[in-house]
Short mmCIF file of C-alpha atoms in Angstrom, two decimals:
data_model
loop_
_atom_site.label_atom_id
_atom_site.label_comp_id
_atom_site.label_asym_id
_atom_site.label_seq_id
_atom_site.Cartn_x
_atom_site.Cartn_y
_atom_site.Cartn_z
CA MET S 1 -0.07 0.26 0.02
CA ALA S 2 1.34 3.73 -1.03
CA PHE S 3 2.64 6.00 1.77
CA LEU S 4 -0.11 8.10 1.24
CA ASP S 5 -3.10 7.00 -0.90
CA ILE S 6 -5.94 9.36 -2.53
CA LYS S 7 -8.81 7.38 -3.74
CA GLY S 8 -11.69 8.65 -5.54
CA VAL S 9 -11.53 12.15 -3.72
CA SER S 10 -14.06 14.69 -5.34
CA LYS S 11 -14.67 18.09 -3.91
CA ARG S 12 -17.95 20.44 -4.96
CA PHE S 13 -18.04 24.04 -4.17
CA GLY S 14 -21.34 24.67 -4.91
CA GLY S 15 -21.40 24.14 -8.83
CA LEU S 16 -17.87 24.27 -9.42
CA MET S 17 -16.30 20.39 -9.10
CA ALA S 18 -12.78 21.63 -7.90
CA LEU S 19 -11.89 17.92 -8.02
CA SER S 20 -13.35 15.12 -9.31
CA ASP S 21 -12.50 11.31 -8.77
CA VAL S 22 -8.67 11.78 -8.25
CA ASP S 23 -6.46 8.93 -7.46
CA MET S 24 -3.20 9.70 -6.48
CA GLN S 25 -0.19 7.30 -5.00
CA VAL S 26 2.89 8.81 -3.05
CA GLU S 27 5.63 6.10 -2.39
CA LYS S 28 7.81 6.58 0.73
CA GLY S 29 10.75 8.56 0.03
CA GLU S 30 10.09 10.17 -3.39
CA ILE S 31 9.31 13.51 -4.18
CA PHE S 32 6.03 13.79 -5.80
CA GLY S 33 5.15 16.75 -7.90
CA LEU S 34 1.88 18.18 -8.62
CA MET S 35 1.40 20.09 -11.96
CA GLY S 36 -1.76 21.98 -13.23
CA ALA S 37 -2.53 25.70 -14.80
CA ASN S 38 -4.41 27.94 -11.96
CA GLY S 39 -7.51 26.69 -10.76
CA ALA S 40 -6.90 23.14 -11.47
CA GLY S 41 -7.18 21.90 -8.07
CA LYS S 42 -3.72 21.63 -6.67
CA THR S 43 -4.54 23.92 -3.45
CA THR S 44 -7.97 22.27 -3.10
CA LEU S 45 -6.19 18.54 -2.89
CA PHE S 46 -3.69 20.13 -0.39
CA SER S 47 -6.11 21.44 1.72
CA VAL S 48 -8.18 18.33 1.56
CA ILE S 49 -5.30 15.87 2.32
CA ALA S 50 -4.26 18.07 5.35
CA GLY S 51 -7.98 18.46 6.84
CA HIS S 52 -8.63 22.03 5.90
CA VAL S 53 -11.45 20.71 3.65
CA ALA S 54 -13.84 17.79 3.90
CA PRO S 55 -13.74 15.85 0.10
CA THR S 56 -17.23 15.31 -0.93
CA THR S 57 -16.43 12.05 -1.78
CA GLY S 58 -13.34 9.59 -1.45
CA GLU S 59 -10.73 8.99 1.14
CA VAL S 60 -7.11 9.68 2.00
CA VAL S 61 -5.11 7.25 3.83
CA PHE S 62 -1.43 7.96 4.88
CA ASP S 63 0.72 5.22 6.40
CA GLY S 64 -2.20 3.13 7.07
CA GLN S 65 -4.47 5.51 8.80
CA ARG S 66 -7.51 7.14 7.34
CA LEU S 67 -7.27 11.07 7.55
CA THR S 68 -10.48 11.64 6.19
CA GLY S 69 -12.49 13.63 8.65
CA LEU S 70 -9.95 14.58 10.77
CA SER S 71 -8.71 18.06 11.81
CA PRO S 72 -5.51 19.60 10.54
CA SER S 73 -3.97 19.65 13.96
CA ARG S 74 -4.57 15.84 14.34
CA VAL S 75 -3.11 15.11 10.73
CA CYS S 76 -0.31 17.39 11.61
CA ARG S 77 0.10 14.79 14.89
CA LEU S 78 0.14 11.71 12.51
CA GLY S 79 2.95 12.84 10.44
CA LEU S 80 1.80 14.95 7.65
CA CYS S 81 2.24 18.75 7.43
CA ARG S 82 1.79 21.27 4.98
CA THR S 83 3.24 24.53 4.06
CA PHE S 84 0.91 27.60 2.77
CA GLN S 85 1.54 29.52 -0.82
CA ILE S 86 0.60 32.55 0.69
CA VAL S 87 3.25 32.56 3.60
CA ARG S 88 1.50 32.32 7.57
CA PRO S 89 4.53 33.01 10.03
CA PHE S 90 3.61 33.74 13.45
CA ALA S 91 4.78 37.17 12.61
CA GLY S 92 4.88 38.59 15.91
CA LEU S 93 7.08 35.37 17.27
CA SER S 94 10.71 34.81 16.82
CA VAL S 95 11.73 32.69 14.14
CA ALA S 96 12.98 30.20 16.96
CA GLU S 97 9.67 30.74 19.09
CA ASN S 98 7.83 29.82 15.92
CA LEU S 99 9.54 26.25 15.42
CA ARG S 100 9.46 25.88 19.12
CA VAL S 101 5.71 25.79 18.73
CA ALA S 102 5.69 23.24 15.82
CA ALA S 103 8.43 21.07 17.84
CA LEU S 104 6.25 21.02 21.01
CA TYR S 105 2.54 20.16 19.51
CA GLY S 106 3.43 18.74 16.21
CA SER S 107 4.72 15.24 17.25
CA GLY S 108 1.70 14.27 19.25
CA ARG S 109 3.99 13.36 21.82
CA LYS S 110 5.40 15.48 24.83
CA LEU S 111 9.05 16.52 24.23
CA THR S 112 11.25 17.35 27.13
CA SER S 113 12.77 20.80 26.72
CA THR S 114 16.01 19.88 25.73
CA GLU S 115 14.57 17.67 23.00
CA VAL S 116 12.94 20.63 21.68
CA ALA S 117 15.58 22.65 21.53
CA ALA S 118 16.92 19.89 19.34
CA VAL S 119 14.47 20.00 17.18
CA VAL S 120 14.40 23.69 16.71
CA ASP S 121 18.17 23.89 16.10
CA ASP S 122 17.94 20.89 13.58
CA ALA S 123 15.03 22.45 11.61
CA LEU S 124 16.90 26.01 11.47
CA GLU S 125 19.97 24.20 10.19
CA ALA S 126 18.05 22.37 7.31
CA VAL S 127 16.67 25.42 5.85
CA ASP S 128 19.86 27.43 6.79
CA LEU S 129 17.75 30.26 8.72
CA THR S 130 20.21 29.61 12.18
CA ASP S 131 21.89 33.03 11.79
CA ARG S 132 18.23 34.66 11.43
CA ARG S 133 16.75 32.83 14.93
CA ASP S 134 16.17 35.83 16.79
CA LEU S 135 14.43 37.87 14.34
CA ASP S 136 10.48 37.93 14.24
CA GLY S 137 8.89 35.72 11.71
CA GLY S 138 7.56 39.08 9.84
CA GLN S 139 10.84 40.80 9.61
CA LEU S 140 12.23 38.08 7.43
CA THR S 141 12.25 38.12 3.55
CA LEU S 142 9.58 36.41 1.22
CA SER S 143 12.42 33.92 0.45
CA GLY S 144 12.88 33.77 4.40
CA GLN S 145 9.66 33.23 5.39
CA LYS S 146 9.20 30.61 2.72
CA ARG S 147 11.77 28.92 4.34
CA LEU S 148 10.55 29.12 7.81
CA GLU S 149 7.02 27.65 6.36
CA ILE S 150 9.35 24.45 5.21
CA ALA S 151 11.38 24.79 8.64
CA ARG S 152 8.13 24.67 10.76
CA ALA S 153 6.73 21.64 8.82
CA LEU S 154 10.10 19.84 9.67
CA ALA S 155 9.90 20.67 13.24
CA THR S 156 6.64 18.99 13.78
CA GLY S 157 8.58 15.73 12.75
CA ALA S 158 6.35 15.56 9.84
CA ARG S 159 7.58 12.36 7.57
CA LEU S 160 5.59 13.59 4.58
CA VAL S 161 5.71 17.70 3.78
CA MET S 162 3.34 18.89 1.33
CA LEU S 163 4.79 22.29 -0.14
CA ASP S 164 2.66 24.94 -1.52
CA GLU S 165 4.91 27.16 -4.24
CA VAL S 166 7.45 27.39 -2.18
CA MET S 167 9.48 29.12 -5.05
CA ALA S 168 6.90 31.17 -6.18
CA GLY S 169 7.98 35.03 -6.04
CA LEU S 170 11.86 34.26 -5.35
CA ASN S 171 14.11 35.32 -7.80
CA PRO S 172 16.48 33.17 -9.73
CA THR S 173 19.40 32.62 -7.02
CA GLU S 174 16.88 31.92 -4.51
CA ILE S 175 15.28 29.63 -6.32
CA SER S 176 18.43 27.83 -6.75
CA ALA S 177 19.50 27.88 -3.23
CA MET S 178 15.84 26.43 -2.44
CA LEU S 179 16.25 23.61 -5.13
CA THR S 180 19.42 22.54 -3.17
CA THR S 181 17.84 22.79 0.15
CA LEU S 182 15.14 20.53 -0.69
CA GLU S 183 17.54 18.00 -2.50
CA ARG S 184 19.46 18.21 0.63
CA LEU S 185 16.09 17.49 2.68
CA ARG S 186 15.58 14.38 0.77
CA THR S 187 18.72 12.66 0.51
CA GLU S 188 19.45 13.56 4.17
CA ARG S 189 16.46 12.87 5.84
CA GLY S 190 14.65 10.53 3.50
CA LEU S 191 11.49 12.71 3.74
CA THR S 192 8.71 12.31 1.36
CA PHE S 193 7.43 15.33 -0.57
CA VAL S 194 4.61 16.29 -2.54
CA ILE S 195 5.14 19.78 -4.11
CA VAL S 196 2.93 22.07 -6.25
CA GLU S 197 4.86 24.40 -8.18
CA HIS S 198 4.54 26.79 -10.78
CA VAL S 199 7.97 26.79 -11.55
CA ILE S 200 7.88 24.15 -14.00
CA GLY S 201 11.75 23.88 -14.20
CA ALA S 202 12.17 23.29 -10.57
CA LEU S 203 9.24 21.09 -10.40
CA MET S 204 10.56 18.77 -13.35
CA THR S 205 14.57 18.59 -11.73
CA LEU S 206 12.89 17.77 -8.34
CA SER S 207 9.79 15.07 -8.97
CA ASP S 208 10.59 11.79 -8.92
CA ARG S 209 6.74 11.60 -10.57
CA ILE S 210 4.30 14.03 -11.54
CA LEU S 211 0.68 14.21 -11.75
CA VAL S 212 -0.86 16.92 -13.78
CA LEU S 213 -4.59 18.40 -12.86
CA ASP S 214 -6.68 20.18 -15.31
CA HIS S 215 -10.12 21.45 -14.09
CA GLY S 216 -10.15 19.13 -11.27
CA GLU S 217 -9.28 15.95 -12.95
CA ARG S 218 -6.03 13.80 -13.81
CA ILE S 219 -4.85 14.38 -17.42
CA ALA S 220 -1.57 12.69 -17.05
CA PHE S 221 0.72 10.89 -14.97
CA GLY S 222 4.38 9.92 -15.16
CA THR S 223 8.17 10.67 -15.09
CA PRO S 224 9.08 14.40 -15.97
CA GLU S 225 10.00 13.29 -19.06
CA GLU S 226 7.19 11.41 -20.23
CA ILE S 227 4.93 14.63 -18.83
CA GLY S 228 7.37 16.61 -20.77
CA ASN S 229 6.13 14.63 -24.01
CA HIS S 230 2.51 14.34 -23.23
CA ASP S 231 0.07 15.79 -25.69
CA ARG S 232 -2.46 16.75 -23.57
CA VAL S 233 -0.21 18.43 -21.09
CA ALA S 234 1.34 20.60 -23.89
CA GLU S 235 -1.81 21.25 -25.14
CA VAL S 236 -3.11 22.93 -21.84
CA TYR S 237 -0.18 24.64 -20.94
CA PHE S 238 1.08 25.71 -24.65
CA GLY S 239 -2.25 25.83 -26.38
CA MET R 1 12.95 43.09 35.37
CA LYS R 2 11.48 39.61 34.06
CA ASN R 3 10.06 38.55 37.21
CA ILE R 4 8.66 42.12 38.57
CA GLY R 5 5.18 40.60 38.17
CA LEU R 6 5.93 38.31 40.72
CA ILE R 7 7.86 40.93 42.76
CA LEU R 8 5.23 43.09 42.74
CA GLY R 9 2.87 40.37 43.91
CA VAL R 10 4.57 39.36 46.68
CA ALA R 11 5.34 43.23 47.85
CA LEU R 12 1.30 43.69 47.41
CA ALA R 13 1.11 41.03 49.73
CA VAL R 14 3.51 41.98 52.14
CA VAL R 15 1.86 45.59 52.26
CA ALA R 16 -1.63 43.65 52.67
CA ALA R 17 0.08 42.11 55.58
CA ALA R 18 0.97 45.34 57.45
CA VAL R 19 -1.89 47.12 56.65
CA PRO R 20 -4.28 45.39 59.68
CA ALA R 21 -1.69 46.20 62.21
CA PHE R 22 -1.87 49.94 61.68
CA GLY R 23 -4.53 50.16 58.97
CA THR R 24 -8.11 51.40 59.13
CA PRO R 25 -10.94 49.81 57.91
CA TYR R 26 -10.69 52.24 54.99
CA MET R 27 -7.24 51.09 54.23
CA MET R 28 -8.17 47.42 54.27
CA GLY R 29 -11.35 48.60 51.49
CA VAL R 30 -8.42 50.36 49.31
CA VAL R 31 -6.36 46.98 49.25
CA PHE R 32 -9.56 44.89 48.74
CA GLN R 33 -10.32 46.86 45.73
CA VAL R 34 -6.81 46.91 44.27
CA ALA R 35 -6.62 43.15 44.85
CA MET R 36 -9.86 42.65 43.10
CA TRP R 37 -8.68 44.41 40.23
CA ILE R 38 -5.66 42.63 40.13
CA ALA R 39 -7.18 39.22 39.98
CA LEU R 40 -9.81 40.28 37.49
CA ALA R 41 -7.39 42.00 34.73
CA GLN R 42 -4.88 39.16 35.25
CA SER R 43 -7.28 36.45 34.98
CA TRP R 44 -8.69 38.33 31.88
CA SER R 45 -5.31 38.37 30.64
CA MET R 46 -4.86 34.51 30.56
CA LEU R 47 -7.49 34.57 27.68
CA SER R 48 -7.29 37.86 25.96
CA ALA R 49 -3.67 38.81 26.16
CA THR R 50 -2.64 35.44 25.39
CA THR R 51 -4.83 34.58 22.39
CA GLY R 52 -5.61 38.21 21.67
CA TYR R 53 -9.64 37.11 21.86
CA LEU R 54 -10.71 40.17 23.52
CA SER R 55 -12.99 39.62 26.08
CA LEU R 56 -15.71 42.69 26.90
CA GLY R 57 -18.20 40.61 29.02
CA HIS R 58 -15.60 39.26 31.91
CA ALA R 59 -18.55 40.93 34.04
CA VAL R 60 -20.88 37.91 33.58
CA PHE R 61 -18.42 35.32 35.39
CA TYR R 62 -18.05 38.14 38.27
CA GLY R 63 -21.62 38.19 38.26
CA VAL R 64 -22.39 34.24 37.91
CA GLY R 65 -19.96 33.87 40.99
CA ALA R 66 -21.96 36.58 43.00
CA TYR R 67 -25.20 35.29 42.32
CA VAL R 68 -24.25 31.38 43.05
CA CYS R 69 -22.52 32.67 46.44
CA VAL R 70 -25.51 34.88 47.40
CA LEU R 71 -27.68 31.74 46.48
CA LEU R 72 -25.80 29.69 48.99
CA THR R 73 -24.28 32.15 51.82
CA GLY R 74 -26.15 31.02 55.09
CA THR R 75 -26.82 27.30 53.72
CA ILE R 76 -22.99 26.41 53.57
CA PRO R 77 -19.73 28.38 55.30
CA PHE R 78 -18.55 31.05 52.97
CA GLU R 79 -15.37 29.58 51.74
CA TRP R 80 -17.58 26.60 50.15
CA ALA R 81 -19.81 29.28 48.67
CA LEU R 82 -16.96 31.37 46.73
CA LEU R 83 -15.70 28.03 45.75
CA ALA R 84 -18.93 27.10 44.22
CA GLY R 85 -19.11 30.62 42.85
CA ALA R 86 -15.68 29.91 41.15
CA VAL R 87 -16.63 26.43 39.79
CA ALA R 88 -20.31 28.00 38.71
CA ALA R 89 -18.00 30.45 36.14
CA ALA R 90 -15.98 27.70 35.13
CA VAL R 91 -19.07 25.62 33.89
CA PHE R 92 -20.64 28.41 32.60
CA ALA R 93 -17.64 29.35 30.51
CA ALA R 94 -17.39 25.66 29.46
CA ILE R 95 -21.05 25.51 28.45
CA VAL R 96 -21.23 28.63 26.44
CA GLY R 97 -17.11 28.48 25.19
CA LEU R 98 -17.52 26.49 22.11
CA PRO R 99 -19.96 28.56 20.12
CA VAL R 100 -18.55 31.61 21.65
CA LEU R 101 -15.08 31.06 20.44
CA ARG R 102 -15.94 30.33 17.04
CA VAL R 103 -15.87 33.95 16.09
CA ARG R 104 -13.18 36.23 16.46
CA GLY R 105 -11.65 39.86 16.16
CA PRO R 106 -14.42 42.67 16.75
CA TYR R 107 -17.30 39.76 16.33
CA PHE R 108 -16.00 37.94 19.37
CA VAL R 109 -15.68 41.56 21.69
CA ILE R 110 -19.51 42.19 20.93
CA LEU R 111 -20.46 38.65 21.21
CA THR R 112 -19.24 38.46 24.78
CA TYR R 113 -20.32 41.89 25.75
CA GLY R 114 -24.11 40.71 24.44
CA LEU R 115 -23.90 37.66 26.19
CA SER R 116 -23.07 39.64 29.60
CA GLU R 117 -25.66 41.68 29.13
CA LEU R 118 -28.00 38.62 28.32
CA VAL R 119 -27.46 36.96 31.29
CA ARG R 120 -27.66 40.31 33.42
CA HIS R 121 -31.15 40.83 32.07
CA VAL R 122 -32.17 36.93 32.53
CA VAL R 123 -31.13 36.95 36.13
CA MET R 124 -32.75 40.35 36.43
CA ARG R 125 -36.00 38.83 35.51
CA ILE R 126 -35.64 35.99 37.30
CA GLU R 127 -34.93 38.20 40.76
CA SER R 128 -38.02 40.19 39.81
CA ALA R 129 -40.20 37.59 38.99
CA LEU R 130 -39.25 36.01 42.29
CA GLY R 131 -40.31 39.41 43.53
CA SER R 132 -37.15 40.52 45.15
CA PHE R 133 -35.25 43.59 43.68
CA GLY R 134 -32.10 42.66 45.50
CA ARG R 135 -30.57 40.32 48.63
CA MET R 136 -29.57 41.36 51.66
CA ILE R 137 -26.74 38.79 53.34
CA PHE R 138 -26.23 38.97 56.95
CA ASP R 139 -23.21 37.78 59.02
CA VAL R 140 -20.37 38.35 56.32
CA PRO R 141 -16.80 37.68 57.73
CA ARG R 142 -14.87 40.80 58.67
CA THR R 143 -13.55 42.89 56.40
CA GLU R 144 -9.83 41.90 57.24
CA VAL R 145 -10.43 38.33 56.40
CA LEU R 146 -12.36 39.17 53.28
CA MET R 147 -9.15 41.25 52.27
CA TRP R 148 -6.88 38.33 52.97
CA TRP R 149 -9.16 36.19 50.43
CA MET R 150 -8.93 38.75 47.98
CA VAL R 151 -5.12 39.19 48.19
CA GLY R 152 -4.92 35.65 47.93
CA LEU R 153 -6.82 35.38 44.67
CA ALA R 154 -4.90 38.10 43.06
CA VAL R 155 -1.51 36.54 43.94
CA LEU R 156 -3.20 33.46 42.60
CA ALA R 157 -4.07 34.67 39.27
CA THR R 158 -0.77 36.37 38.82
CA LEU R 159 1.15 32.83 39.57
CA GLY R 160 -1.72 31.36 37.14
CA ALA R 161 -0.98 33.97 34.20
CA TYR R 162 2.67 33.72 34.84
CA ALA R 163 2.63 29.81 34.46
CA ILE R 164 0.83 30.04 31.41
CA ARG R 165 2.61 32.68 29.64
CA HIS R 166 5.91 29.98 30.39
CA SER R 167 4.12 26.54 29.88
CA ARG R 168 3.60 24.60 26.38
CA PHE R 169 0.06 25.94 26.81
CA GLY R 170 1.05 29.36 26.56
CA ALA R 171 3.05 28.85 23.41
CA GLY R 172 0.35 27.16 21.88
CA LEU R 173 -2.12 30.20 22.78
CA ALA R 174 0.50 32.80 21.52
CA ALA R 175 0.64 30.72 18.20
CA ILE R 176 -3.21 30.93 18.17
CA ARG R 177 -2.81 34.62 18.57
CA GLU R 178 -0.41 35.02 15.85
CA ASP R 179 -2.01 32.88 12.98
CA GLU R 180 -4.86 30.55 13.99
CA VAL R 181 -5.07 28.68 10.68
CA ALA R 182 -0.94 28.15 11.11
CA ALA R 183 -1.27 26.94 14.45
CA GLU R 184 -3.72 24.59 13.45
CA THR R 185 -1.45 23.32 10.65
CA VAL R 186 1.55 22.57 13.09
CA GLY R 187 -0.32 20.42 15.26
CA VAL R 188 -1.69 22.92 18.03
CA PRO R 189 -5.38 21.53 18.83
CA VAL R 190 -6.78 25.42 18.39
CA THR R 191 -10.42 24.47 19.51
CA ARG R 192 -9.26 22.61 23.06
CA LEU R 193 -7.01 25.05 24.29
CA LYS R 194 -9.08 28.03 23.37
CA LEU R 195 -11.54 26.61 25.51
CA PHE R 196 -9.10 25.85 28.27
CA ALA R 197 -7.85 29.45 28.12
CA PHE R 198 -11.54 30.67 28.33
CA ILE R 199 -12.38 28.19 31.26
CA ALA R 200 -9.13 29.46 33.06
CA SER R 201 -9.85 32.91 32.56
CA ALA R 202 -13.51 32.62 34.55
CA ILE R 203 -12.68 30.72 37.74
CA ILE R 204 -11.08 33.60 39.40
CA PRO R 205 -13.56 36.37 38.51
CA GLY R 206 -16.00 33.55 39.78
CA ALA R 207 -14.83 33.91 43.24
CA VAL R 208 -13.92 37.52 43.03
CA GLY R 209 -17.67 37.87 42.26
CA GLY R 210 -18.63 35.99 45.26
CA LEU R 211 -16.08 38.05 47.82
CA ALA R 212 -17.46 41.52 46.38
CA LEU R 213 -20.68 40.42 47.25
CA LEU R 214 -19.43 39.60 51.11
CA ARG R 215 -18.15 42.93 50.94
CA THR R 216 -21.45 45.07 50.31
CA SER R 217 -23.71 42.37 51.54
CA TYR R 218 -25.93 43.30 49.12
CA PHE R 219 -26.98 41.47 45.74
CA GLU R 220 -28.52 43.21 43.06
CA PRO R 221 -28.27 41.93 39.57
CA ALA R 222 -27.62 45.32 37.79
CA GLN R 223 -24.68 45.59 39.80
CA ALA R 224 -23.23 42.17 39.81
CA PHE R 225 -22.89 42.16 36.14
CA ASP R 226 -22.43 45.66 35.59
CA PRO R 227 -20.83 45.87 32.28
CA VAL R 228 -18.72 48.99 33.61
CA ILE R 229 -16.86 45.87 35.58
CA SER R 230 -15.96 44.09 32.08
CA PHE R 231 -14.85 47.93 30.60
CA THR R 232 -12.67 48.55 33.34
CA ILE R 233 -11.14 45.15 33.47
CA VAL R 234 -9.98 45.54 29.54
CA THR R 235 -8.98 49.60 30.54
CA MET R 236 -6.62 48.45 33.03
CA ALA R 237 -5.27 45.54 31.10
CA LEU R 238 -4.43 47.61 28.11
CA VAL R 239 -2.91 50.62 30.24
CA GLY R 240 -0.94 48.18 32.02
CA GLY R 241 0.30 46.45 28.92
CA THR R 242 -0.74 43.03 27.83
CA GLU R 243 2.64 41.49 26.92
CA THR R 244 3.86 41.01 30.00
CA VAL R 245 2.59 39.68 33.57
CA ARG R 246 3.44 42.72 35.60
CA GLY R 247 1.21 45.05 32.83
CA PRO R 248 -2.11 43.77 34.50
CA ILE R 249 -0.72 44.49 37.88
CA LEU R 250 0.63 48.25 36.95
CA GLY R 251 -2.63 48.82 35.27
CA ALA R 252 -4.92 47.86 38.27
CA LEU R 253 -2.64 48.99 40.67
CA GLY R 254 -2.58 52.87 38.95
CA PHE R 255 -6.61 52.75 38.31
CA ALA R 256 -7.67 51.51 41.55
CA LEU R 257 -5.68 54.07 43.34
CA LEU R 258 -7.19 56.63 41.06
CA SER R 259 -10.44 55.76 41.36
CA GLU R 260 -10.28 55.80 45.08
CA LEU R 261 -9.09 59.47 44.68
CA LEU R 262 -11.61 60.15 42.44
CA TRP R 263 -14.32 58.47 44.37
CA SER R 264 -13.77 60.46 47.40
CA SER R 265 -13.68 63.77 45.58
CA LEU R 266 -15.22 63.80 42.03
CA PRO R 267 -17.39 60.69 41.69
CA GLN R 268 -19.01 61.67 38.44
CA LEU R 269 -15.18 61.86 36.91
CA TYR R 270 -15.23 58.51 37.10
CA MET R 271 -15.80 57.06 33.86
CA ILE R 272 -14.57 60.03 32.13
CA VAL R 273 -11.07 59.56 33.13
CA LEU R 274 -11.16 55.85 32.53
CA GLY R 275 -12.19 56.71 29.23
CA LEU R 276 -9.90 59.34 28.28
CA THR R 277 -7.08 57.22 29.75
CA LEU R 278 -7.83 54.35 27.30
CA ILE R 279 -7.79 56.86 24.42
CA ILE R 280 -4.49 58.10 25.29
CA PHE R 281 -2.74 54.79 26.17
CA ILE R 282 -4.03 53.09 22.83
CA LEU R 283 -3.09 56.24 20.94
CA PHE R 284 0.13 56.97 22.33
CA VAL R 285 1.25 54.07 24.76
CA PRO R 286 0.30 51.01 22.89
CA ARG R 287 2.59 48.77 25.09
CA GLY R 288 0.86 50.30 28.36
CA LEU R 289 2.52 50.97 31.42
CA SER R 290 4.72 47.87 31.46
CA GLY R 291 6.07 48.73 27.97
CA LEU R 292 6.85 52.19 29.17
CA PHE R 293 8.71 51.13 32.16
CA GLY R 294 10.40 48.26 30.21
CA ARG R 295 11.68 51.03 27.48
CA LEU R 296 12.55 53.06 30.44
CA GLY R 297 14.56 50.39 32.37
CA ARG R 298 16.69 49.45 29.18
CA ALA R 299 17.10 52.81 28.02
CA GLY R 300 18.73 53.54 31.78
#
């Protein structure tokens, strides 16, 4: 059974089918890319998986546990955490304090204060924010806040992290630095990622497999190479 | 600087201890008042300073405590009646908490105010249906005893507020204040923590209401649920500063002493001064007396 198994998920908002009958299997240790134009349903799918939105039909199973119907905090404590496309730092708390909250609550078990400090240091290190640990979350640059989002997800002890456009709005230098960081997280920590990205180059480089959504439906699935040569994808993207 | 809240609390207890030795009943009354507002403002801060959910209805817990206490005094010792008042306020908070805490920002402010007014009118109706416009209590404890109880509650509330801020619970509440959705996403059980904070902030006001009732030995719903109590609590906490535990103490101390002065000379001015001070502080000293002192302390 897949690490993250999405079975026949549909989501209807009034008259709009944001997702229709989506199936998706993510294997442990891979980087799974989600692609699609604006409004294709990528963020809705994230919200359904993370528990922010209940699916109209279908179910989500993570590591043998059924997530459907659980609150986001419960989903997080089971080991699955997401980041936000529009960053949501705890702006008035220091960077370290942001991570401390995630460490205190994210794992679902009580850590000792030494353990918490270690988790915080480790998460700071992982995204290169160590030298900015005492700044307020709101004082970081956009690139810094995107990194903080990732660090906070790591500090929860999540085994699967869903990244929602962590490169959007970054300049080319920042994008290549972010790519390095993500590659390192995968190889050094054996984490599983599901990523949504509009920066197609980055998505192609990172992902092991890619699922393409259009108007809430699966239109293609395969390795980056296969997706690059796919007729339907070319049609949707380039007309 | 960090533990000044605790130091102030201890200092107050020492002053209170000295008062009966040379103090007059008037002095004991002042200490009672100061301790009462510290207990109330500190309790309020357990919810509102930590989560940013500003309650404008804390008079309801004070009133519920006073009402339960007046119904019970005479049948059981007053200590038990006070405890019952605190428990009743907590139970009431637990019952109304979930629906009330679903809204935030200005809606929460208005809802808590409305709830408090609703309960006030319901109790007034019940009392007038029972044919009473107020209840006298006889055989109340001595002023000195009541003062000691109130000082105890003030110290307890201060220790409680301090403990919450420095705990895992407090870290979760701070995350809720900063961004509720993000807090939920990183594992903070938002709904449960908010409810716990709401209940925690109701307990001591319940007992305070009971004590205040014993002090006046007269219960009237319009007074026990007076919205001015809620306004005063918020004003004191904001003037004192909500970022630290010493804030509510400074605010309550300053205000209670000021009001003692005004009541004795110009009672009509009390509400005017309350309003003016709030406006001045919100505009010019947003971090309150505590922030002001902190800044002066660092500068000097």
